[in-house]
Amino acid sequence: LDKMKGVWFWTLSLLLFQFFSIAWGDVTSCDPILGDVESIPEKRAGIEKNIKRFESWLVQKGATFPKLKIAIFPTDDLNSFTYVGAVSKEIIKPGEALLTIPNGLIFRPRPDDPLSVVAQVIKSDPRILQEGTLLAFRLLEEYASYKIGTSKKWGAYMEMLPTSYPEMPMFWNQDQLDLIEGSYTLERVQADVAGLLNEYEEVIARLKEIDPTFASDDYSREKYLWAWATIWSRAFSIRRDDDRGNEQALIPLADMLNHNDRATTQYQSDRSKGFTMWTARNGYRAGREVFNNYTPRSNSELLRLYGFMIAENPIRSIPIHMPEISEDDALQILHRTLEQDGRLPWPYTKNYLVSSEEHPKELMAYLRILQCADIGCTSEFDPFKPMSKKNEIKVQKNLRNLLENAIERFSTTIQDDDVLLKSGKLGDIERLAVEIRREEKQILTSALALI
């Protein structure tokens, strides 16, 4: 009898585990790519036609995804755009493969055509195109071919890519950017755009050296930023064909799975089997959306790279500006010595994370290093331990000043943001802007309360 009870107990436990492992699947966040198509039947019909063509293309080229289908998700209360994603056609158990994409359908940085624009730049100076830049120009070249109907291999995939990313801050207009004035998000977005455009100008200059008549609208600054937005929001890091490390690549269908921070999706790639993605610990009931996990990120990073935020995101941290250490400063030498000894794991940087939950140890270590300017530190100094009560009070005071200065950079308060969010007068992008600036202020305020 006791044995029978044990059998029934474990059987029931297994059934409950399987039920809960496939029960979840509500949308956490998606990749908005279509705008609002629900009120435009003709546009929806066109998208559905593209989806059928894309799925047929995948099958013809050897891709397998037996339990998945592509679906359009309508606008809901949380999201202001229409989405495309993957849905389970039947039960998917934990550990099952979701899809396999052959190597021939992996969109890699290096072009197929040796006479292409990208190939010419590589030939003239292989060093000028870094991995991501190479993929961006390759994408622009292929997309231009698709627009004029000459992309025989990749046309079905190109027409499934978003034509714009209005929700990503790098494409916001000035009025929208003004709403996040003083935020880390704005600072990072501005640095992103400046860096990308510097790379762009360098490559365009080389193209004009190769061909003085080169002046194609297909390689404009705006389209280059579009290409990078596509890479940031869709690319995977996979093994190179020659096995010399990893490279970024676009994986058709796999890059259409939207984000859920509870998903346990995993993938691998090799030269014989191509790209395989499976769900590890989660399963799905039939008709549920199937997700990828874009790795844990703060809402600031999710908004910057993907154009969405997560409600109740457990990652509650943002970088904060720290006092810089000049190259010839004794503190810089101390910092590097500790880093080389493995006692300070983070590299020297102007920014350290602050959190609403606790003060990160690297942040506190850096602040203690700054105290060495006043008291001097021996080679035995350990920045991960408080020095003395007096000096630790100074560290806390410096941290307080840094946090208060970061809060003062905003021209609005959390209460102002709450009023705006409840007013119902904000547009879709404006609401994202107010949400992210409020969250940054909440994190800073919570970190200040920990002192």
Coordinates of C-alpha atoms in Angstrom, one line a residue:
L1 CA 0.0 0.0 0.0
D2 CA 2.8 2.4 0.9
K3 CA 4.5 1.6 -2.4
M4 CA 1.2 2.3 -4.3
K5 CA 0.9 5.7 -2.5
G6 CA 4.5 6.5 -3.5
V7 CA 3.8 5.6 -7.1
W8 CA 0.6 7.7 -7.2
F9 CA 2.4 10.6 -5.5
W10 CA 5.2 10.7 -8.1
T11 CA 2.8 10.2 -11.0
L12 CA 0.7 13.1 -9.8
S13 CA 3.8 15.2 -9.3
L14 CA 5.0 14.5 -12.8
L15 CA 1.6 15.3 -14.3
L16 CA 1.5 18.6 -12.4
F17 CA 5.0 19.4 -13.5
Q18 CA 4.1 18.7 -17.2
F19 CA 1.0 20.8 -16.9
F20 CA 2.6 23.8 -15.5
S21 CA 5.6 23.5 -17.8
I22 CA 3.4 23.9 -20.8
A23 CA 0.7 26.1 -19.2
W24 CA 2.3 29.5 -19.4
G25 CA 2.8 31.5 -22.6
D26 CA 1.1 34.9 -22.2
V27 CA 2.9 37.7 -24.1
T28 CA 5.5 39.5 -22.0
S29 CA 6.8 41.7 -24.8
C30 CA 6.9 41.4 -28.6
D31 CA 8.8 42.9 -31.4
P32 CA 6.5 45.6 -32.9
I33 CA 7.0 45.6 -36.7
L34 CA 3.8 46.2 -38.5
G35 CA 2.1 49.2 -37.1
D36 CA -1.7 49.0 -36.5
V37 CA -3.0 46.7 -39.3
E38 CA -6.2 45.5 -37.5
S39 CA -8.3 48.3 -39.0
I40 CA -6.8 47.8 -42.5
P41 CA -7.9 44.5 -43.9
E42 CA -5.9 44.9 -47.1
K43 CA -2.7 45.4 -45.2
R44 CA -3.4 42.4 -43.0
A45 CA -4.1 40.2 -46.1
G46 CA -0.8 41.3 -47.6
I47 CA 1.1 40.4 -44.4
E48 CA -0.6 37.0 -44.3
K49 CA 0.4 36.4 -47.9
N50 CA 4.0 37.3 -47.1
I51 CA 4.0 34.9 -44.2
K52 CA 2.8 32.0 -46.4
R53 CA 5.5 32.8 -48.9
F54 CA 8.1 32.9 -46.2
E55 CA 7.1 29.6 -44.6
S56 CA 7.1 27.9 -48.0
W57 CA 10.6 29.3 -48.7
L58 CA 11.8 28.0 -45.4
V59 CA 10.5 24.5 -46.1
Q60 CA 11.8 24.4 -49.7
K61 CA 15.3 25.4 -48.5
G62 CA 15.4 22.6 -45.9
A63 CA 14.3 24.3 -42.7
T64 CA 12.2 22.3 -40.2
F65 CA 9.7 23.7 -37.6
P66 CA 7.0 21.0 -37.4
K67 CA 5.2 22.4 -34.4
L68 CA 5.4 26.1 -35.1
K69 CA 3.5 28.5 -37.3
I70 CA 3.9 32.3 -37.8
A71 CA 1.0 34.4 -36.5
I72 CA 0.0 38.0 -36.3
F73 CA -0.8 39.4 -32.8
P74 CA -3.2 42.3 -32.7
T75 CA -2.8 45.5 -30.7
D76 CA -3.7 45.0 -27.1
D77 CA -3.8 47.1 -23.9
L78 CA -0.1 46.8 -23.3
N79 CA 1.3 47.3 -26.8
S80 CA 0.4 49.8 -29.4
F81 CA 1.6 47.9 -32.4
T82 CA 0.7 44.8 -34.3
Y83 CA 3.1 41.9 -33.9
V84 CA 4.4 38.9 -35.7
G85 CA 5.6 35.9 -33.7
A86 CA 5.6 32.1 -33.5
V87 CA 2.7 30.0 -32.2
S88 CA 2.7 26.3 -31.2
K89 CA 0.5 24.2 -33.5
E90 CA 0.4 21.4 -30.9
I91 CA 1.9 20.6 -27.5
I92 CA 5.6 21.2 -27.3
K93 CA 7.3 19.4 -24.4
P94 CA 10.4 20.6 -22.5
G95 CA 13.5 19.6 -24.4
E96 CA 11.9 19.4 -27.8
A97 CA 13.5 21.1 -30.8
L98 CA 11.6 24.1 -32.0
L99 CA 13.3 24.7 -35.3
T100 CA 16.3 23.8 -37.4
I101 CA 17.7 26.3 -40.0
P102 CA 20.2 24.9 -42.5
N103 CA 23.5 26.7 -43.0
G104 CA 22.4 27.9 -46.4
L105 CA 19.6 30.0 -44.8
I106 CA 21.9 31.7 -42.3
F107 CA 22.4 35.3 -43.3
R108 CA 26.1 35.8 -42.5
P109 CA 28.2 38.9 -42.8
R110 CA 30.3 37.8 -45.8
P111 CA 28.6 38.3 -49.1
D112 CA 27.8 35.5 -51.6
D113 CA 28.7 37.7 -54.6
P114 CA 32.4 38.4 -54.9
L115 CA 31.6 41.5 -57.0
S116 CA 29.3 43.0 -54.4
V117 CA 29.8 46.4 -52.8
V118 CA 30.7 44.8 -49.5
A119 CA 33.1 42.4 -51.2
Q120 CA 34.9 45.3 -52.8
V121 CA 35.4 47.1 -49.5
I122 CA 36.7 43.8 -47.9
K123 CA 39.1 43.3 -50.8
S124 CA 40.5 46.9 -50.6
D125 CA 40.9 46.9 -46.8
P126 CA 39.7 43.9 -44.7
R127 CA 40.3 45.9 -41.5
I128 CA 37.8 48.7 -42.2
L129 CA 34.7 46.5 -41.7
Q130 CA 34.2 45.2 -38.2
E131 CA 31.9 42.2 -37.7
G132 CA 28.7 44.1 -37.1
T133 CA 29.5 46.8 -39.7
L134 CA 30.1 44.1 -42.3
L135 CA 26.7 42.5 -41.6
A136 CA 25.0 45.9 -41.7
F137 CA 26.3 46.8 -45.2
R138 CA 25.6 43.2 -46.4
L139 CA 22.0 43.6 -45.2
L140 CA 21.7 47.0 -47.0
E141 CA 23.0 45.5 -50.2
E142 CA 20.6 42.6 -50.1
Y143 CA 17.7 44.7 -49.1
A144 CA 18.3 47.0 -52.0
S145 CA 18.3 44.0 -54.4
Y146 CA 15.0 42.8 -52.9
K147 CA 13.4 46.2 -53.4
I148 CA 14.2 46.1 -57.2
G149 CA 13.2 42.4 -57.4
T150 CA 16.7 40.9 -57.9
S151 CA 17.2 39.2 -54.6
K152 CA 16.5 35.7 -55.8
K153 CA 17.7 33.9 -52.7
W154 CA 16.7 36.2 -49.8
G155 CA 13.6 38.0 -51.1
A156 CA 11.1 36.0 -49.0
Y157 CA 13.1 36.8 -45.9
M158 CA 13.7 40.4 -46.7
E159 CA 10.0 41.2 -47.0
M160 CA 9.5 39.8 -43.5
L161 CA 11.9 42.3 -41.9
P162 CA 10.5 45.4 -40.3
T163 CA 10.7 48.4 -42.6
S164 CA 11.1 50.8 -39.6
Y165 CA 11.6 50.7 -35.8
P166 CA 9.7 53.8 -34.5
E167 CA 9.6 52.4 -31.0
M168 CA 13.5 52.4 -30.7
P169 CA 14.8 55.6 -29.2
M170 CA 17.5 56.0 -31.9
F171 CA 14.6 56.8 -34.2
W172 CA 12.7 59.1 -32.0
N173 CA 12.2 62.8 -33.0
Q174 CA 13.6 65.6 -30.9
D175 CA 10.4 66.3 -29.0
Q176 CA 10.3 62.6 -28.0
L177 CA 14.0 62.6 -27.0
D178 CA 13.5 65.8 -24.9
L179 CA 11.1 63.7 -22.7
I180 CA 14.1 61.6 -21.5
E181 CA 16.5 64.5 -21.0
G182 CA 18.8 63.8 -18.1
S183 CA 18.4 60.0 -18.4
Y184 CA 21.1 57.4 -18.9
T185 CA 19.0 56.0 -21.8
L186 CA 19.3 59.2 -23.7
E187 CA 23.0 59.5 -23.1
R188 CA 23.6 55.9 -24.3
V189 CA 21.3 56.3 -27.4
Q190 CA 23.2 59.5 -28.4
A191 CA 26.5 57.7 -28.0
D192 CA 25.2 54.7 -30.1
V193 CA 24.1 56.9 -33.0
A194 CA 27.3 59.0 -33.0
G195 CA 29.5 55.8 -33.0
L196 CA 27.5 54.2 -35.8
L197 CA 27.6 57.2 -38.0
N198 CA 31.3 57.6 -37.5
E199 CA 31.7 54.0 -38.7
Y200 CA 29.4 54.7 -41.6
E201 CA 31.3 57.8 -42.8
E202 CA 34.5 55.8 -42.8
V203 CA 33.1 53.0 -44.9
I204 CA 31.4 55.4 -47.3
A205 CA 34.6 57.3 -47.8
R206 CA 36.4 54.1 -48.7
L207 CA 33.6 53.1 -51.1
K208 CA 33.9 56.5 -52.9
E209 CA 37.7 55.9 -53.2
I210 CA 36.9 52.6 -54.9
D211 CA 34.2 54.1 -57.1
P212 CA 34.1 57.9 -57.3
T213 CA 30.6 57.7 -58.7
F214 CA 29.2 55.9 -55.7
A215 CA 26.3 57.8 -54.2
S216 CA 23.5 55.3 -53.7
D217 CA 20.5 56.2 -51.7
D218 CA 20.4 52.5 -50.7
Y219 CA 23.3 53.3 -48.3
S220 CA 22.0 56.4 -46.6
R221 CA 22.7 57.2 -43.0
E222 CA 19.1 56.5 -42.1
K223 CA 19.2 53.1 -43.8
Y224 CA 22.4 52.3 -42.1
L225 CA 20.8 52.9 -38.7
W226 CA 17.9 50.8 -39.8
A227 CA 20.3 47.9 -40.6
W228 CA 21.9 48.2 -37.2
A229 CA 18.5 48.3 -35.5
T230 CA 17.7 45.0 -37.3
I231 CA 21.0 43.5 -36.1
W232 CA 20.5 44.6 -32.5
S233 CA 17.0 43.3 -32.3
R234 CA 17.3 40.1 -34.4
A235 CA 20.9 38.8 -34.7
F236 CA 22.4 35.8 -33.0
S237 CA 26.0 35.1 -32.2
I238 CA 27.0 31.8 -33.9
R239 CA 30.2 30.0 -34.9
R240 CA 31.9 31.2 -38.1
D241 CA 32.0 28.8 -41.1
D242 CA 35.8 28.6 -40.6
D243 CA 35.4 27.9 -36.9
R244 CA 37.5 31.0 -36.1
G245 CA 35.4 32.2 -33.2
N246 CA 31.8 33.6 -33.4
E247 CA 30.1 36.1 -35.6
Q248 CA 26.7 37.9 -35.7
A249 CA 24.2 36.5 -38.2
L250 CA 20.5 36.7 -39.0
I251 CA 18.6 33.5 -38.6
P252 CA 15.2 33.5 -40.5
L253 CA 12.3 32.4 -38.3
A254 CA 14.4 32.1 -35.1
D255 CA 14.7 35.9 -35.1
M256 CA 10.9 36.2 -35.1
L257 CA 10.5 34.7 -31.7
N258 CA 9.6 37.4 -29.2
H259 CA 11.0 37.9 -25.8
N260 CA 9.8 36.4 -22.5
D261 CA 12.0 36.5 -19.5
R262 CA 10.7 33.1 -18.3
A263 CA 11.6 31.3 -21.5
T264 CA 14.4 28.8 -21.4
T265 CA 15.1 28.6 -25.1
Q266 CA 18.6 27.5 -26.1
Y267 CA 20.4 27.1 -29.4
Q268 CA 23.5 25.9 -31.1
S269 CA 25.1 26.0 -34.6
D270 CA 27.6 23.9 -36.4
R271 CA 28.7 23.4 -40.0
S272 CA 26.9 20.1 -40.4
K273 CA 23.5 20.6 -38.8
G274 CA 23.1 24.4 -39.2
F275 CA 21.2 26.3 -36.5
T276 CA 19.0 24.4 -34.0
M277 CA 16.8 26.0 -31.3
W278 CA 15.0 24.1 -28.5
T279 CA 13.1 24.8 -25.3
A280 CA 14.9 23.5 -22.3
R281 CA 12.7 23.5 -19.2
N282 CA 9.5 25.1 -20.6
G283 CA 6.8 23.6 -22.7
Y284 CA 3.8 25.0 -24.5
R285 CA 0.2 24.1 -24.9
A286 CA -1.2 24.2 -28.5
G287 CA -2.0 27.7 -29.7
R288 CA 0.4 29.5 -27.3
E289 CA 3.0 31.9 -28.4
V290 CA 6.5 30.4 -28.4
F291 CA 9.3 32.7 -27.0
N292 CA 13.0 33.3 -27.0
N293 CA 14.8 34.9 -24.1
Y294 CA 17.0 37.8 -25.0
T295 CA 18.9 37.4 -21.7
P296 CA 18.2 39.4 -18.6
R297 CA 18.4 43.1 -19.2
S298 CA 17.3 46.3 -17.6
N299 CA 14.3 48.1 -19.2
S300 CA 16.7 50.9 -20.3
E301 CA 18.7 48.3 -22.3
L302 CA 15.6 46.5 -23.6
L303 CA 14.2 49.8 -24.8
R304 CA 17.4 50.9 -26.5
L305 CA 18.1 47.6 -28.3
Y306 CA 14.6 46.2 -28.9
G307 CA 12.1 49.0 -28.4
F308 CA 10.1 47.6 -25.5
M309 CA 10.0 47.5 -21.7
I310 CA 8.9 44.7 -19.3
A311 CA 6.4 45.4 -16.5
E312 CA 7.9 44.3 -13.2
N313 CA 11.3 43.8 -14.7
P314 CA 13.5 42.2 -12.0
I315 CA 16.6 43.9 -13.3
R316 CA 16.4 47.2 -11.5
S317 CA 19.8 48.9 -12.2
I318 CA 21.3 51.6 -14.4
P319 CA 24.8 52.9 -14.8
I320 CA 25.8 56.1 -13.0
H321 CA 28.6 58.5 -13.8
M322 CA 31.6 58.2 -11.5
P323 CA 34.5 60.7 -11.0
E324 CA 37.1 59.9 -13.7
I325 CA 40.6 58.9 -12.9
S326 CA 43.2 60.5 -15.2
E327 CA 45.7 58.2 -16.9
D328 CA 48.7 59.4 -14.9
D329 CA 46.9 59.4 -11.6
A330 CA 48.3 57.1 -8.8
L331 CA 44.7 55.9 -8.3
Q332 CA 44.6 54.7 -11.9
I333 CA 47.8 52.7 -11.2
L334 CA 46.2 51.2 -8.1
H335 CA 43.0 50.4 -9.9
R336 CA 44.9 48.6 -12.7
T337 CA 47.0 46.7 -10.2
L338 CA 43.9 45.4 -8.4
E339 CA 42.4 44.5 -11.7
Q340 CA 45.5 42.6 -12.8
D341 CA 45.6 40.7 -9.5
G342 CA 42.0 39.7 -10.1
R343 CA 40.8 41.6 -7.0
L344 CA 38.7 44.0 -9.0
P345 CA 36.9 42.1 -11.7
W346 CA 35.4 45.0 -13.6
P347 CA 37.6 47.1 -16.0
Y348 CA 38.1 50.8 -15.5
T349 CA 35.1 52.6 -16.6
K350 CA 33.3 55.9 -16.1
N351 CA 30.0 54.1 -15.3
Y352 CA 29.2 51.7 -12.5
L353 CA 25.8 50.1 -11.9
V354 CA 23.5 51.4 -9.2
S355 CA 20.7 49.2 -8.1
S356 CA 17.4 49.6 -6.2
E357 CA 18.1 46.4 -4.2
E358 CA 21.6 46.9 -3.0
H359 CA 24.8 48.8 -3.7
P360 CA 26.8 46.6 -6.1
K361 CA 30.2 45.6 -4.7
E362 CA 32.1 47.0 -7.7
L363 CA 30.5 50.4 -7.2
M364 CA 31.5 50.5 -3.5
A365 CA 35.0 49.2 -4.4
Y366 CA 35.5 52.1 -6.9
L367 CA 34.4 54.7 -4.3
R368 CA 36.8 53.3 -1.8
I369 CA 39.6 53.5 -4.3
L370 CA 38.8 57.2 -4.7
Q371 CA 39.4 57.7 -1.0
C372 CA 43.0 56.6 -1.4
A373 CA 43.7 60.1 -2.8
D374 CA 43.2 61.4 0.7
I375 CA 44.5 58.7 2.9
G376 CA 47.0 56.8 0.8
C377 CA 46.6 53.0 0.3
T378 CA 49.2 50.3 0.7
S379 CA 49.5 47.3 -1.7
E380 CA 47.5 45.3 0.8
F381 CA 44.5 47.6 0.4
D382 CA 41.3 45.6 -0.4
P383 CA 38.6 47.9 -1.9
F384 CA 35.9 45.3 -1.2
K385 CA 36.2 45.8 2.5
P386 CA 35.4 49.0 4.5
M387 CA 38.6 50.8 5.5
S388 CA 37.6 52.5 8.7
K389 CA 34.4 53.9 10.0
K390 CA 35.4 57.4 9.2
N391 CA 36.4 56.7 5.6
E392 CA 33.3 54.5 5.0
I393 CA 31.2 57.5 6.0
K394 CA 33.0 59.6 3.4
V395 CA 32.3 56.8 0.8
Q396 CA 28.6 56.9 1.7
K397 CA 28.6 60.7 1.4
N398 CA 30.2 60.6 -2.0
L399 CA 27.7 58.0 -3.2
R400 CA 24.8 60.2 -1.9
N401 CA 26.1 63.2 -3.8
L402 CA 26.5 61.1 -7.0
L403 CA 22.9 59.8 -6.7
E404 CA 21.4 63.2 -5.9
N405 CA 23.3 64.8 -8.8
A406 CA 21.9 62.1 -11.1
I407 CA 18.3 62.7 -9.9
E408 CA 18.8 66.5 -10.3
R409 CA 19.6 66.0 -14.0
F410 CA 15.9 65.3 -14.6
S411 CA 13.6 68.3 -15.0
T412 CA 10.5 66.3 -13.8
T413 CA 9.7 64.3 -10.7
I414 CA 8.3 60.8 -10.3
Q415 CA 5.0 62.5 -9.3
D416 CA 5.0 64.5 -12.5
D417 CA 5.4 61.3 -14.5
D418 CA 2.6 59.6 -12.6
V419 CA 0.2 62.4 -13.5
L420 CA 1.2 62.3 -17.2
L421 CA 0.8 58.5 -17.4
K422 CA -2.7 58.7 -15.9
S423 CA -3.8 61.6 -18.1
G424 CA -4.4 59.4 -21.2
K425 CA -2.9 62.2 -23.3
L426 CA 0.4 60.5 -24.2
G427 CA 1.1 59.0 -27.6
D428 CA 2.7 55.5 -27.8
I429 CA 6.3 56.7 -28.0
E430 CA 5.7 59.5 -25.5
R431 CA 4.4 56.9 -23.0
L432 CA 7.5 54.8 -23.4
A433 CA 9.6 57.9 -22.8
V434 CA 7.8 58.8 -19.6
E435 CA 7.9 55.2 -18.4
I436 CA 11.6 54.8 -18.8
R437 CA 12.5 58.2 -17.2
R438 CA 10.2 57.4 -14.2
E439 CA 11.9 54.0 -13.8
E440 CA 15.4 55.5 -13.8
K441 CA 14.4 58.0 -11.2
Q442 CA 12.8 55.3 -9.1
I443 CA 16.0 53.2 -9.2
L444 CA 18.1 56.2 -8.2
T445 CA 15.7 57.2 -5.4
S446 CA 15.6 53.6 -4.1
A447 CA 19.4 53.4 -4.2
L448 CA 19.6 56.7 -2.3
A449 CA 17.3 55.3 0.4
L450 CA 19.7 52.4 1.0
I451 CA 22.4 54.7 2.3

